[in-house]
Structures are given as structure tokens and as C-alpha cells.
Short mmCIF file of C-alpha atoms in Angstrom, two decimals:
data_model
loop_
_atom_site.label_atom_id
_atom_site.label_comp_id
_atom_site.label_asym_id
_atom_site.label_seq_id
_atom_site.Cartn_x
_atom_site.Cartn_y
_atom_site.Cartn_z
CA ASP K 99 36.65 -61.27 -10.80
CA ALA K 100 40.07 -63.10 -11.14
CA THR K 101 39.66 -63.06 -14.88
CA LEU K 102 38.85 -59.26 -15.04
CA GLU K 103 41.72 -58.41 -12.78
CA ARG K 104 44.11 -59.96 -15.29
CA ARG K 105 43.03 -57.38 -17.81
CA ARG K 106 45.17 -54.26 -18.41
CA PHE K 107 43.75 -51.08 -16.96
CA PRO K 108 42.80 -49.43 -20.37
CA VAL K 109 40.81 -52.58 -21.22
CA LEU K 110 38.87 -52.28 -17.96
CA GLU K 111 38.17 -48.65 -18.68
CA PHE K 112 36.75 -49.64 -22.13
CA LEU K 113 34.66 -52.43 -20.54
CA ALA K 114 33.30 -50.03 -17.84
CA PHE K 115 32.21 -47.42 -20.29
CA GLN K 116 30.57 -49.90 -22.64
CA ALA K 117 28.45 -51.30 -19.73
CA ALA K 118 27.43 -47.78 -18.77
CA GLN K 119 26.80 -46.66 -22.35
CA PHE K 120 24.87 -49.48 -23.86
CA ALA K 121 22.82 -51.08 -21.13
CA THR K 122 19.08 -50.71 -21.49
CA PRO K 123 16.41 -50.68 -18.62
CA ALA K 124 15.64 -54.27 -19.63
CA ASP K 125 18.98 -55.49 -18.72
CA SER K 126 19.61 -53.13 -15.80
CA ALA K 127 20.28 -56.11 -13.36
CA VAL K 128 22.90 -57.58 -15.71
CA LYS K 129 24.48 -53.99 -16.15
CA GLU K 130 24.54 -53.53 -12.39
CA PHE K 131 26.38 -56.79 -11.91
CA ALA K 132 28.83 -56.29 -14.60
CA THR K 133 29.54 -52.76 -13.54
CA ARG K 134 30.19 -53.61 -9.98
CA ARG K 135 32.68 -56.29 -10.97
CA ILE K 136 34.40 -54.08 -13.49
CA VAL K 137 35.01 -51.08 -11.30
CA ARG K 138 36.01 -53.33 -8.57
CA ALA K 139 38.60 -54.75 -10.93
CA LEU K 140 39.62 -51.17 -11.96
CA GLU K 141 40.23 -50.32 -8.28
CA ARG K 142 42.37 -53.22 -7.73
CA ARG K 143 44.45 -52.88 -10.99
CA ALA K 144 45.12 -49.23 -10.37
CA ALA K 145 48.97 -48.80 -10.16
CA THR K 146 49.64 -45.04 -10.66
CA GLU K 147 48.28 -41.89 -9.21
CA TYR K 148 46.22 -41.25 -12.32
CA GLU K 149 44.72 -44.74 -12.37
CA ARG K 150 43.99 -44.62 -8.59
CA ALA K 151 42.09 -41.24 -9.15
CA LEU K 152 40.30 -42.40 -12.18
CA ALA K 153 39.21 -45.72 -10.39
CA LEU K 154 37.78 -43.77 -7.49
CA ARG K 155 36.00 -41.33 -9.99
CA TRP K 156 34.41 -44.12 -11.88
CA THR K 157 33.51 -46.13 -8.87
CA VAL K 158 31.79 -43.20 -7.22
CA ALA K 159 29.91 -42.51 -10.41
CA ALA K 160 28.73 -46.07 -10.72
CA HIS K 161 27.54 -46.16 -7.11
CA LEU K 162 25.72 -42.86 -7.40
CA ARG K 163 23.96 -44.07 -10.58
CA GLY K 164 22.94 -47.34 -8.76
CA GLY K 165 21.48 -45.29 -5.91
CA ARG K 166 24.37 -46.53 -3.65
CA GLY K 167 25.19 -43.24 -1.90
CA ASP K 168 26.44 -45.05 1.18
CA SER K 169 28.79 -47.07 -0.94
CA ALA K 170 30.15 -43.93 -2.67
CA ARG K 171 30.74 -42.17 0.68
CA ALA K 172 32.65 -45.31 1.96
CA GLN K 173 34.67 -45.37 -1.19
CA ILE K 174 35.66 -41.91 -0.79
CA ALA K 175 36.48 -42.30 2.91
CA ARG K 176 39.09 -44.93 2.33
CA ALA K 177 40.71 -43.14 -0.62
CA ALA K 178 44.53 -43.10 -0.28
CA PRO K 179 46.26 -39.69 0.15
CA GLY K 180 47.37 -38.00 -3.06
CA SER K 181 45.47 -37.80 -6.25
CA ALA K 182 42.71 -40.18 -5.12
CA GLY K 183 42.22 -38.13 -2.02
CA ARG K 184 41.91 -34.95 -3.99
CA GLU K 185 39.47 -36.79 -6.33
CA GLY K 186 37.33 -37.64 -3.23
CA ASP K 187 37.34 -33.99 -2.01
CA ALA K 188 36.29 -32.84 -5.38
CA TRP K 189 33.43 -35.34 -5.49
CA ILE K 190 32.33 -34.26 -2.02
CA VAL K 191 32.13 -30.53 -2.96
CA LEU K 192 30.72 -31.10 -6.45
CA ALA K 193 28.02 -33.39 -4.99
CA ARG K 194 26.88 -30.47 -2.88
CA VAL K 195 26.95 -27.93 -5.68
CA MET K 196 25.00 -30.35 -8.03
CA ARG K 197 22.49 -31.36 -5.35
CA LEU K 198 23.57 -35.04 -5.56
CA ASP K 199 23.68 -37.43 -2.55
CA SER K 200 25.89 -36.12 0.26
CA LEU K 201 29.36 -37.75 -0.01
CA GLY K 202 30.90 -36.49 3.26
CA ASP K 203 32.00 -33.42 5.19
CA TRP K 204 31.85 -30.73 2.48
CA ARG K 205 33.31 -28.01 4.57
CA SER K 206 36.58 -29.87 5.28
CA ALA K 207 36.73 -31.15 1.75
CA THR K 208 36.33 -27.57 0.43
CA SER K 209 39.26 -26.39 2.72
CA ARG K 210 41.49 -29.10 1.45
CA LEU K 211 40.44 -28.50 -2.18
CA SER K 212 41.09 -24.80 -1.75
CA ALA K 213 44.54 -25.63 -0.35
CA TRP K 214 45.21 -27.71 -3.45
CA ALA K 215 43.97 -24.99 -5.84
CA GLY K 216 46.33 -22.55 -4.24
CA SER K 217 49.39 -24.66 -4.38
CA ALA K 218 51.97 -24.80 -7.22
CA GLY K 219 50.69 -28.16 -8.36
CA GLY K 220 47.00 -27.14 -8.30
CA GLY K 221 47.06 -23.67 -9.58
CA ALA K 222 46.20 -24.96 -13.15
CA ASP K 223 43.48 -27.25 -11.98
CA ALA K 224 40.41 -25.68 -13.87
CA ALA K 225 38.04 -28.14 -12.43
CA ALA K 226 39.13 -27.35 -8.85
CA HIS K 227 38.85 -23.56 -9.31
CA TRP K 228 35.39 -24.00 -10.95
CA ILE K 229 34.04 -26.33 -8.15
CA LEU K 230 35.38 -23.97 -5.46
CA ALA K 231 33.70 -20.98 -7.12
CA ARG K 232 30.53 -22.76 -7.51
CA ALA K 233 30.68 -23.73 -3.85
CA GLY K 234 31.12 -20.15 -2.81
CA ARG K 235 34.70 -20.38 -1.52
CA ASP K 236 36.46 -17.26 -2.54
CA PRO K 237 34.43 -17.14 -5.75
CA GLY K 238 35.93 -14.01 -7.16
CA ALA K 239 39.53 -15.41 -6.72
CA HIS K 240 38.74 -18.75 -8.36
CA ALA K 241 36.71 -17.05 -11.28
CA THR K 242 39.88 -14.77 -11.88
CA ALA K 243 42.13 -17.96 -11.83
CA LEU K 244 39.84 -19.63 -14.35
CA ARG K 245 39.86 -16.54 -16.68
CA ARG K 246 43.61 -16.61 -16.55
CA LEU K 247 43.63 -20.28 -17.66
CA ALA K 248 40.92 -19.70 -20.32
CA ARG K 249 43.39 -18.12 -22.90
CA PRO K 250 42.47 -18.12 -26.56
CA ASP K 251 44.93 -20.96 -27.10
CA SER K 252 43.86 -22.91 -23.96
CA ALA K 253 42.15 -26.17 -23.80
CA PRO K 254 38.35 -26.07 -23.93
CA LEU K 255 37.68 -26.89 -20.35
CA PRO K 256 38.68 -23.64 -18.51
CA VAL K 257 36.90 -21.63 -21.22
CA SER K 258 33.76 -23.50 -20.83
CA LEU K 259 33.80 -23.39 -17.01
CA SER K 260 34.63 -19.62 -16.97
CA LEU K 261 31.55 -19.16 -19.33
CA ASP K 262 29.49 -21.10 -16.89
CA LEU K 263 30.29 -18.74 -14.04
CA ASP K 264 29.48 -15.90 -16.31
CA ALA K 265 26.12 -17.60 -17.20
CA ARG K 266 25.27 -18.06 -13.47
CA ALA K 267 25.97 -14.30 -12.93
CA ARG K 268 23.60 -13.42 -15.86
CA LEU K 269 21.06 -15.83 -14.21
CA GLY K 270 21.46 -13.95 -10.88
CA ALA K 271 20.85 -10.82 -12.64
CA ALA K 272 17.53 -12.12 -14.03
CA ASP K 273 19.01 -12.26 -17.56
CA THR K 274 17.98 -15.82 -18.40
CA THR K 275 18.30 -15.28 -22.10
CA GLY K 276 21.89 -14.15 -21.65
CA ALA K 277 22.60 -17.09 -19.40
CA LEU K 278 21.27 -19.65 -21.82
CA ALA K 279 23.34 -18.03 -24.65
CA LEU K 280 26.46 -18.39 -22.52
CA TRP K 281 25.68 -21.96 -21.72
CA ASP K 282 25.19 -22.72 -25.44
CA ARG K 283 28.61 -21.20 -26.14
CA ALA K 284 30.24 -23.19 -23.25
CA THR K 285 28.88 -26.53 -24.29
CA ARG K 286 29.62 -26.24 -28.07
CA ARG K 287 33.27 -27.41 -27.54
CA TYR K 288 34.81 -29.79 -25.18
CA ALA K 289 38.17 -31.75 -24.88
CA VAL K 290 37.32 -34.86 -26.91
CA LEU K 291 40.41 -36.86 -25.42
CA SER K 292 39.73 -36.17 -21.77
CA ALA K 293 35.82 -35.82 -21.69
CA PRO K 294 35.18 -39.58 -21.40
CA PHE K 295 37.42 -39.88 -18.32
CA ASP K 296 37.50 -36.71 -16.35
CA LEU K 297 35.18 -35.40 -13.72
CA VAL K 298 33.59 -32.46 -15.45
CA ALA K 299 35.34 -32.23 -18.76
CA SER K 300 32.22 -33.66 -20.65
CA LEU K 301 30.51 -30.46 -19.21
CA TRP K 302 27.66 -32.58 -17.84
CA PRO K 303 27.05 -29.97 -14.90
CA LEU K 304 26.72 -27.20 -17.42
CA ARG K 305 24.38 -29.28 -19.75
CA LEU K 306 22.31 -30.27 -16.77
CA GLU K 307 21.84 -26.69 -15.58
CA GLN K 308 21.09 -25.59 -19.16
CA ALA K 309 18.34 -28.22 -19.42
CA ARG K 310 16.86 -27.17 -16.00
CA VAL K 311 16.87 -23.36 -16.76
CA ALA K 312 15.61 -23.80 -20.35
CA THR K 313 12.74 -26.14 -19.07
CA ALA K 314 11.79 -23.68 -16.46
CA ARG K 315 11.71 -20.81 -18.89
CA GLY K 316 9.74 -22.76 -21.41
CA ASP K 317 12.49 -22.58 -24.06
CA THR K 318 11.70 -25.68 -25.78
CA ALA K 319 14.61 -25.43 -28.43
CA ALA K 320 17.29 -24.91 -25.71
CA ALA K 321 15.79 -27.60 -23.57
CA ARG K 322 15.72 -30.06 -26.24
CA ARG K 323 19.39 -29.47 -27.27
CA ALA K 324 20.48 -29.86 -23.58
CA CYS K 325 18.31 -32.91 -23.09
CA ASP K 326 19.54 -34.58 -26.36
CA SER K 327 23.15 -34.23 -25.24
CA PHE K 328 22.55 -36.92 -22.69
CA ASP K 329 21.20 -39.46 -25.16
CA ALA K 330 24.64 -41.03 -25.19
CA LEU K 331 27.37 -40.55 -22.47
CA VAL K 332 30.03 -38.11 -23.44
CA GLY K 333 31.75 -38.95 -20.29
CA TYR K 334 31.59 -41.86 -17.88
CA VAL K 335 30.52 -39.51 -15.01
CA ASP K 336 27.58 -38.14 -17.01
CA GLN K 337 25.43 -41.10 -15.73
CA VAL K 338 25.14 -39.38 -12.30
CA ALA K 339 23.05 -36.60 -13.97
CA LEU K 340 20.73 -39.05 -15.69
CA PRO K 341 17.95 -39.23 -12.87
CA GLN K 342 17.93 -35.34 -12.69
CA ILE K 343 17.92 -34.98 -16.50
CA GLU K 344 15.07 -37.42 -16.87
CA ARG K 345 12.95 -35.23 -14.59
CA ALA K 346 14.13 -31.94 -16.25
CA CYS K 347 13.42 -33.26 -19.71
CA ARG K 348 10.14 -35.17 -19.13
CA PRO K 349 7.98 -32.16 -20.19
CA HIS K 350 9.79 -32.25 -23.63
CA GLU K 351 9.35 -35.99 -24.26
CA PRO K 352 7.27 -36.80 -27.36
CA ARG K 353 3.71 -37.69 -26.41
#
């Protein structure tokens, strides 16, 4: 641990991603040991608001992937105020939306995240608006905010998240074909530089939902595209979806 903690934060980011990306089931115990040491070093080396938020984000993801929901909750509970605290709130609400382990009091977290999204600093936070819309907190207002952010010249994330809300509306209207087409559009483009690091910039929640719906509908081609998108991690947080994607994609595995 002392050796790791002497590493620069970007080096620790790289090591953490490699451990998550390339470990196989045969070396899962080694991966688990290495991952816990690396994310602990990340947390201790974090010196800026960005680094503290990222360290929390990745630590929670690693705990969830390892089946340590209690550890993830404890990590969030002791997050410092500021960007790390907001990251914890986003995780708590997102976990409820995506049917992951409960990470805390989602109602209180939703209220805090809503206050952030309505502030001058948080008004352009596309992920916060999307999470709140998915959680049913003033969904119309947050969908409208996302559409404002999803300009033709905008970054890919608000466009994709806005399309996801449209897809879910189509699904609610029993238009599964339309929903899958929108998810296909939404997941064709993502922010390459931020996707490995951010909470949802890799679009893992959209790809997971696409896989679930396509599988349930029997759309083999769409299911295969969505399932194959998890063959390698686009983002570090993708790993939290792997247990669910394995279940969703099992019917399409080669026999």
C-alpha cells in the first residue's frame, strides 16, 4: 500500500482500470486483492475535488462488482461534502433506478441532487438531470433541461441521455421497436475522453436496458449488439452492470 500511495493519481487510475479490464475468472482472487489496494490508494491520494469524486465513484463501483454492498454504503456515508458528497448522492439514486444494491436513503439523496441540479453550478449537469428524471423527480422539468443541453453542437452525453428518456416513453407506449431504435441511436456515440472515468458517460445504463428489452422481445440482433458492448469495459463503472448483463445475455450465448 505504501508503494502504491507514492504513485501519482493518473497512474493509479490506469492501474485500477487495467485490473478491472483484464482480470479473468481464473484470477479473480488476485484481481480482488489488487483492486482493493489500488482503490484504497486512489482514495488516499485524491487531493482535488475532481479526484475525490472519482475516487469515490470507482471505489463504489469496485465494491458493488465484488458483492460488497455494505462497503459501498459505508464509503458513501463518509464522503466529504462537495463533489464527493454529490457523487454519493448520484450513486444512491442511480442504484435505485438501475436495481442495484441499496446504497442509502434515496429520498434524501434525491432531494439533495435536485437542489444541485437546480443551482447555478449544477444546471448543466446532464447526468444529474437524467438520474432525477429516471427517478421520477420532476421528470418533465429535467427532461426539458436535458433537451436544452442536447444542442446539435453539444457533447454526446446530454444527447444520448435525452434519447434514453424518449426511448423509455416509447416503451411506456408499447412501442418497443421505436424504443430499441432510439437506444441504438443513443449508444452509437459517446464522449471518448470522459467515458472511462465518469458515472454514466459510457452509457452503460442505456446499453443494459437495451439488452434487457431486446432479449425480452426476442430481437436477437439488437440483443447481441447490446451484449457485445460489454465485452470490454468502456468505462470503469461498467463493471457494476456485468452480473445483470450476464443474466440478460445468457439466452444469446453460443451453445
